[in-house]
Tab-separated table of C-alpha atoms in Angstrom:
chain	number	residue	atom	x	y	z
A	23	UNK	CA	-79.705	60.362	271.232
A	24	UNK	CA	-79.341	56.879	271.739
A	25	UNK	CA	-75.704	55.827	271.488
A	26	UNK	CA	-75.945	53.194	269.851
A	27	UNK	CA	-77.693	55.226	266.618
A	28	UNK	CA	-75.187	58.215	267.152
A	29	UNK	CA	-72.790	54.568	266.022
A	30	UNK	CA	-74.299	54.271	263.154
A	31	UNK	CA	-75.107	57.717	261.934
A	32	UNK	CA	-71.230	58.091	262.765
A	33	UNK	CA	-70.613	54.824	260.369
A	34	UNK	CA	-72.982	57.051	257.801
A	35	UNK	CA	-70.931	59.901	258.167
A	36	UNK	CA	-68.346	58.599	257.361
A	37	UNK	CA	-69.131	56.495	254.680
A	38	UNK	CA	-70.471	59.884	252.564
A	39	UNK	CA	-66.928	62.203	253.824
A	40	UNK	CA	-65.077	59.243	251.549
A	41	UNK	CA	-66.962	60.072	249.108
A	42	UNK	CA	-67.013	63.068	249.298
A	43	UNK	CA	-62.619	63.088	249.487
A	44	UNK	CA	-63.007	61.059	246.287
A	45	UNK	CA	-60.831	59.262	249.371
A	46	UNK	CA	-61.576	54.682	247.795
A	47	UNK	CA	-59.041	53.604	250.255
A	48	UNK	CA	-61.365	54.028	253.284
A	49	UNK	CA	-64.230	53.290	251.215
A	50	UNK	CA	-63.182	49.949	251.277
A	51	UNK	CA	-62.484	49.804	254.754
A	52	UNK	CA	-66.077	51.279	255.230
A	53	UNK	CA	-67.265	47.920	253.887
A	54	UNK	CA	-67.928	44.492	255.460
A	55	UNK	CA	-65.245	41.907	255.375
A	56	UNK	CA	-67.966	38.841	255.933
A	57	UNK	CA	-71.470	39.600	255.250
A	58	UNK	CA	-72.672	39.566	251.272
A	59	UNK	CA	-72.517	43.199	250.165
A	60	UNK	CA	-74.632	44.815	247.172
A	61	UNK	CA	-74.573	47.893	245.892
A	62	UNK	CA	-77.420	50.494	243.566
A	63	UNK	CA	-76.728	52.955	241.949
A	64	UNK	CA	-79.219	55.749	240.686
A	65	UNK	CA	-80.851	54.184	237.762
A	66	UNK	CA	-78.343	51.339	237.318
A	67	UNK	CA	-78.979	47.405	238.322
A	68	UNK	CA	-77.494	46.048	241.344
A	69	UNK	CA	-73.706	45.045	241.873
A	70	UNK	CA	-72.600	42.450	244.016
A	71	UNK	CA	-70.033	41.348	246.069
A	72	UNK	CA	-67.653	43.654	247.660
A	73	UNK	CA	-64.953	43.240	244.285
A	74	UNK	CA	-67.342	44.764	242.292
A	75	UNK	CA	-69.608	46.493	244.103
A	76	UNK	CA	-65.730	48.231	245.778
A	77	UNK	CA	-64.807	48.333	241.746
A	78	UNK	CA	-67.340	49.857	241.090
A	79	UNK	CA	-66.849	53.143	243.579
A	80	UNK	CA	-63.197	53.497	242.513
A	81	UNK	CA	-64.018	54.370	239.111
A	82	UNK	CA	-67.212	56.734	240.337
A	83	UNK	CA	-64.387	58.527	242.470
A	84	UNK	CA	-61.438	58.260	239.900
A	85	UNK	CA	-63.227	60.127	237.345
A	86	UNK	CA	-62.809	63.955	237.312
A	87	UNK	CA	-66.560	65.233	237.090
A	88	UNK	CA	-66.951	62.606	240.365
A	89	UNK	CA	-70.164	64.338	242.103
A	90	UNK	CA	-69.208	65.717	245.638
A	91	UNK	CA	-71.754	64.795	247.409
A	92	UNK	CA	-73.268	65.410	251.157
A	93	UNK	CA	-76.164	63.524	253.163
A	94	UNK	CA	-78.772	65.056	255.218
A	95	UNK	CA	-82.077	63.930	257.020
A	96	UNK	CA	-80.186	60.865	258.080
A	97	UNK	CA	-82.440	58.787	260.551
A	98	UNK	CA	-81.298	55.619	261.759
A	99	UNK	CA	-83.124	52.757	262.712
A	100	UNK	CA	-81.920	48.908	264.564
A	101	UNK	CA	-82.683	46.290	263.885
A	102	UNK	CA	-80.619	44.035	267.030
A	103	UNK	CA	-77.242	43.467	264.897
A	104	UNK	CA	-78.429	45.157	261.295
A	105	UNK	CA	-78.968	48.426	261.336
A	106	UNK	CA	-80.736	50.651	258.180
A	107	UNK	CA	-79.868	54.531	257.311
A	108	UNK	CA	-82.677	56.459	254.964
A	109	UNK	CA	-81.146	60.229	254.391
A	110	UNK	CA	-80.939	62.710	250.869
A	111	UNK	CA	-77.810	62.965	249.251
A	112	UNK	CA	-76.846	66.251	246.786
A	113	UNK	CA	-74.477	68.449	245.992
A	114	UNK	CA	-72.693	70.709	248.194
A	115	UNK	CA	-74.786	74.189	247.972
A	116	UNK	CA	-77.971	72.089	246.256
A	117	UNK	CA	-81.501	71.199	247.300
A	118	UNK	CA	-80.712	67.266	247.757
A	119	UNK	CA	-81.991	65.472	244.826
A	120	UNK	CA	-80.927	61.892	246.211
A	121	UNK	CA	-82.741	59.428	247.862
A	122	UNK	CA	-80.734	57.090	250.041
A	123	UNK	CA	-80.968	53.852	252.558
A	124	UNK	CA	-77.645	51.837	253.836
A	125	UNK	CA	-77.096	49.469	255.948
A	126	UNK	CA	-74.905	47.833	258.199
A	127	UNK	CA	-73.564	45.511	260.536
A	128	UNK	CA	-72.307	45.290	263.128
A	129	UNK	CA	-68.658	43.276	262.356
A	130	UNK	CA	-65.572	43.498	265.270
A	131	UNK	CA	-66.765	45.851	266.819
A	132	UNK	CA	-67.263	48.076	263.872
A	133	UNK	CA	-70.464	49.398	262.110
A	134	UNK	CA	-69.674	48.211	258.611
A	135	UNK	CA	-71.769	49.749	255.465
A	136	UNK	CA	-73.478	45.967	253.480
A	137	UNK	CA	-75.627	47.606	251.505
A	138	UNK	CA	-76.026	51.540	249.458
A	139	UNK	CA	-79.129	52.464	247.200
A	140	UNK	CA	-78.921	56.060	246.021
A	141	UNK	CA	-82.710	56.970	243.921
A	142	UNK	CA	-83.674	60.058	242.349
A	143	UNK	CA	-85.831	62.400	244.595
A	144	UNK	CA	-89.215	63.541	242.095
A	145	UNK	CA	-88.668	67.847	242.999
A	146	UNK	CA	-90.638	71.003	241.228
A	147	UNK	CA	-87.247	70.202	239.186
A	148	UNK	CA	-88.033	66.397	237.722
A	149	UNK	CA	-88.874	66.771	233.824
A	150	UNK	CA	-90.311	63.069	234.246
A	151	UNK	CA	-92.204	61.021	236.596
A	152	UNK	CA	-89.391	58.194	236.798
A	153	UNK	CA	-92.676	55.748	238.338
A	154	UNK	CA	-95.809	54.057	237.735
A	155	UNK	CA	-96.517	54.315	241.021
A	156	UNK	CA	-97.607	55.685	243.899
A	157	UNK	CA	-100.607	56.385	242.519
A	158	UNK	CA	-103.013	58.516	244.876
A	159	UNK	CA	-100.257	58.960	247.886
A	160	UNK	CA	-99.512	63.174	247.389
B	19	UNK	CA	-81.235	26.935	247.715
B	20	UNK	CA	-80.075	27.188	251.550
B	21	UNK	CA	-83.966	26.941	253.188
B	22	UNK	CA	-83.886	29.873	255.136
B	23	UNK	CA	-83.391	32.300	251.550
B	24	UNK	CA	-86.080	30.294	250.672
B	25	UNK	CA	-88.463	31.307	253.646
B	26	UNK	CA	-87.066	35.279	252.531
B	27	UNK	CA	-87.698	34.199	249.105
B	28	UNK	CA	-91.074	33.170	250.328
B	29	UNK	CA	-92.161	36.558	252.260
B	30	UNK	CA	-90.586	39.270	248.970
B	31	UNK	CA	-92.960	36.643	247.054
B	32	UNK	CA	-96.173	37.182	248.953
B	33	UNK	CA	-95.497	40.713	249.213
B	34	UNK	CA	-95.195	41.421	245.851
B	35	UNK	CA	-98.784	39.109	245.800
B	36	UNK	CA	-100.299	41.464	248.029
B	37	UNK	CA	-99.310	44.629	246.302
B	38	UNK	CA	-100.762	42.766	242.800
B	39	UNK	CA	-103.356	41.215	244.689
B	40	UNK	CA	-104.283	45.420	245.609
B	41	UNK	CA	-104.858	43.033	249.118
B	42	UNK	CA	-104.250	45.773	252.141
B	43	UNK	CA	-104.843	43.135	254.422
B	44	UNK	CA	-102.824	40.943	253.516
B	45	UNK	CA	-99.805	43.860	253.119
B	46	UNK	CA	-100.749	44.961	256.334
B	47	UNK	CA	-99.300	41.160	257.949
B	48	UNK	CA	-96.572	41.193	255.597
B	49	UNK	CA	-94.766	44.546	257.896
B	50	UNK	CA	-93.613	43.373	261.679
B	51	UNK	CA	-95.162	45.259	264.394
B	52	UNK	CA	-92.325	45.141	267.215
B	53	UNK	CA	-89.406	46.751	264.379
B	54	UNK	CA	-88.583	50.625	262.865
B	55	UNK	CA	-90.585	49.947	259.760
B	56	UNK	CA	-90.422	52.845	257.157
B	57	UNK	CA	-90.291	53.000	252.624
B	58	UNK	CA	-89.691	54.824	250.072
B	59	UNK	CA	-91.299	54.439	247.467
B	60	UNK	CA	-90.517	55.754	244.016
B	61	UNK	CA	-89.457	59.269	244.168
B	62	UNK	CA	-90.693	60.095	247.106
B	63	UNK	CA	-88.903	60.594	250.669
B	64	UNK	CA	-89.139	58.021	252.678
B	65	UNK	CA	-92.062	57.659	255.148
B	66	UNK	CA	-91.767	56.430	258.930
B	67	UNK	CA	-93.162	54.452	260.819
B	68	UNK	CA	-96.131	51.432	260.644
B	69	UNK	CA	-99.580	53.420	260.258
B	70	UNK	CA	-97.844	56.522	257.534
B	71	UNK	CA	-96.006	53.462	255.748
B	72	UNK	CA	-99.402	51.060	256.047
B	73	UNK	CA	-101.745	54.246	254.932
B	74	UNK	CA	-99.229	54.462	251.702
B	75	UNK	CA	-100.253	50.978	250.767
B	76	UNK	CA	-103.633	51.160	251.453
B	77	UNK	CA	-103.849	54.627	249.562
B	78	UNK	CA	-102.408	53.080	246.099
B	79	UNK	CA	-104.317	49.401	246.168
B	80	UNK	CA	-107.237	51.600	246.501
B	81	UNK	CA	-106.279	54.158	243.659
B	82	UNK	CA	-108.326	52.366	239.988
B	83	UNK	CA	-105.070	52.748	238.546
B	84	UNK	CA	-103.672	50.750	241.014
B	85	UNK	CA	-100.515	49.041	238.955
B	86	UNK	CA	-99.858	45.022	238.571
B	87	UNK	CA	-96.608	45.003	239.885
B	88	UNK	CA	-94.449	41.822	239.070
B	89	UNK	CA	-90.887	40.813	240.888
B	90	UNK	CA	-87.807	39.254	239.192
B	91	UNK	CA	-84.171	38.345	239.936
B	92	UNK	CA	-84.984	38.603	243.132
B	93	UNK	CA	-81.993	37.922	245.365
B	94	UNK	CA	-81.104	37.306	248.978
B	95	UNK	CA	-78.389	38.711	250.990
B	96	UNK	CA	-78.854	37.547	254.639
B	97	UNK	CA	-77.646	38.981	257.483
B	98	UNK	CA	-78.446	36.513	260.353
B	99	UNK	CA	-81.982	37.275	261.653
B	100	UNK	CA	-82.161	40.081	259.321
B	101	UNK	CA	-81.663	39.468	255.336
B	102	UNK	CA	-82.524	42.035	252.585
B	103	UNK	CA	-84.114	41.361	249.011
B	104	UNK	CA	-82.847	43.163	245.789
B	105	UNK	CA	-85.036	42.401	243.019
B	106	UNK	CA	-86.352	44.164	239.784
B	107	UNK	CA	-89.846	45.352	239.531
B	108	UNK	CA	-91.970	45.770	236.537
B	109	UNK	CA	-95.553	45.485	235.018
B	110	UNK	CA	-97.169	42.506	233.820
B	111	UNK	CA	-95.762	41.747	230.057
B	112	UNK	CA	-93.081	44.964	230.806
B	113	UNK	CA	-89.751	45.221	231.045
B	114	UNK	CA	-88.258	45.481	234.054
B	115	UNK	CA	-88.890	49.106	235.721
B	116	UNK	CA	-88.146	49.115	238.719
B	117	UNK	CA	-85.334	47.984	241.305
B	118	UNK	CA	-86.694	47.581	244.883
B	119	UNK	CA	-84.518	46.362	247.682
B	120	UNK	CA	-86.620	45.239	250.380
B	121	UNK	CA	-85.702	44.667	255.009
B	122	UNK	CA	-87.356	41.388	256.353
B	123	UNK	CA	-86.671	40.278	260.129
B	124	UNK	CA	-86.830	37.344	261.591
B	125	UNK	CA	-89.921	37.996	264.323
B	126	UNK	CA	-92.369	34.885	266.622
B	127	UNK	CA	-90.880	32.706	263.311
B	128	UNK	CA	-91.693	35.129	259.779
B	129	UNK	CA	-89.933	36.846	258.317
B	130	UNK	CA	-91.708	40.072	258.349
B	131	UNK	CA	-90.847	43.233	255.655
B	132	UNK	CA	-89.173	46.451	257.400
B	133	UNK	CA	-88.480	48.377	255.066
B	134	UNK	CA	-89.289	48.803	251.071
B	135	UNK	CA	-87.716	50.684	248.301
B	136	UNK	CA	-87.763	51.011	244.738
B	137	UNK	CA	-86.530	53.080	242.388
B	138	UNK	CA	-86.866	53.630	238.328
B	139	UNK	CA	-84.012	51.355	236.144
B	140	UNK	CA	-82.858	53.121	233.884
B	141	UNK	CA	-83.293	51.600	230.621
B	142	UNK	CA	-82.843	52.438	226.755
B	143	UNK	CA	-86.412	54.567	226.453
B	144	UNK	CA	-86.097	56.497	229.819
B	145	UNK	CA	-85.327	60.382	228.634
B	146	UNK	CA	-83.392	62.272	231.350
B	147	UNK	CA	-80.576	60.617	233.232
B	148	UNK	CA	-81.854	60.632	236.642
B	149	UNK	CA	-78.596	60.485	238.723
B	150	UNK	CA	-76.153	62.443	238.801
B	151	UNK	CA	-73.541	59.680	239.369
B	152	UNK	CA	-72.155	57.128	238.646
B	153	UNK	CA	-70.233	58.782	236.159
B	154	UNK	CA	-67.619	56.109	234.717
B	155	UNK	CA	-68.827	52.609	236.085
B	156	UNK	CA	-70.931	52.302	232.333
């Protein structure tokens, strides 16, 4: 794999390791200091700005039932000094149930996350199809 | 508003105008020619590559019940020659029901879309909460 892609994948992995470990300080350090950050938790409206985003992660990870999410099928897409990763998210020992996108920027030599969006992946067990579209895709 | 942000917003608007008009050729022209493209339709696994992504839009827009989506609350976030837009999507005359992210790259002087993800926004009418997290965000 391309060394650049490897470094982005490592940053993506660090994000999920911080999430799984409920390590709020590690999570804080992974987010960009200088670029505009935003975050879309599943089903929720977007959060904007480092303070609001970081606070949401602190709240999620402080919860006693905080999910232990893992990431699979991560694919890196490089756009110069920006990269985006698409991946699946799921609970350990369970099938993936969310689809996520993470955007990273190269900042002071490190890839920092600027954006995270996760949304439900429709599975056989899904009761309600949550979308109006795509018609005709399947 | 910053002229750069205005240009990205215009590209985002053009995307939704092509979608609402079911204009597959216009949609085709809005996607990047040179960068790695991907698309996550609501509830679906990601599609990768220009051919797969464009074909999905052709299928969606060819459907007789193709939704007439409009975009509200678009917010632009500039990352150099890359920008991402977060916005709400909904059917005309209805409240927003999807939350979307679009990533654009500056390509030959034009902002071209490289990535689109839409997922359900949880509303009062939502029957099933589609996510495991965020616990404690609300």
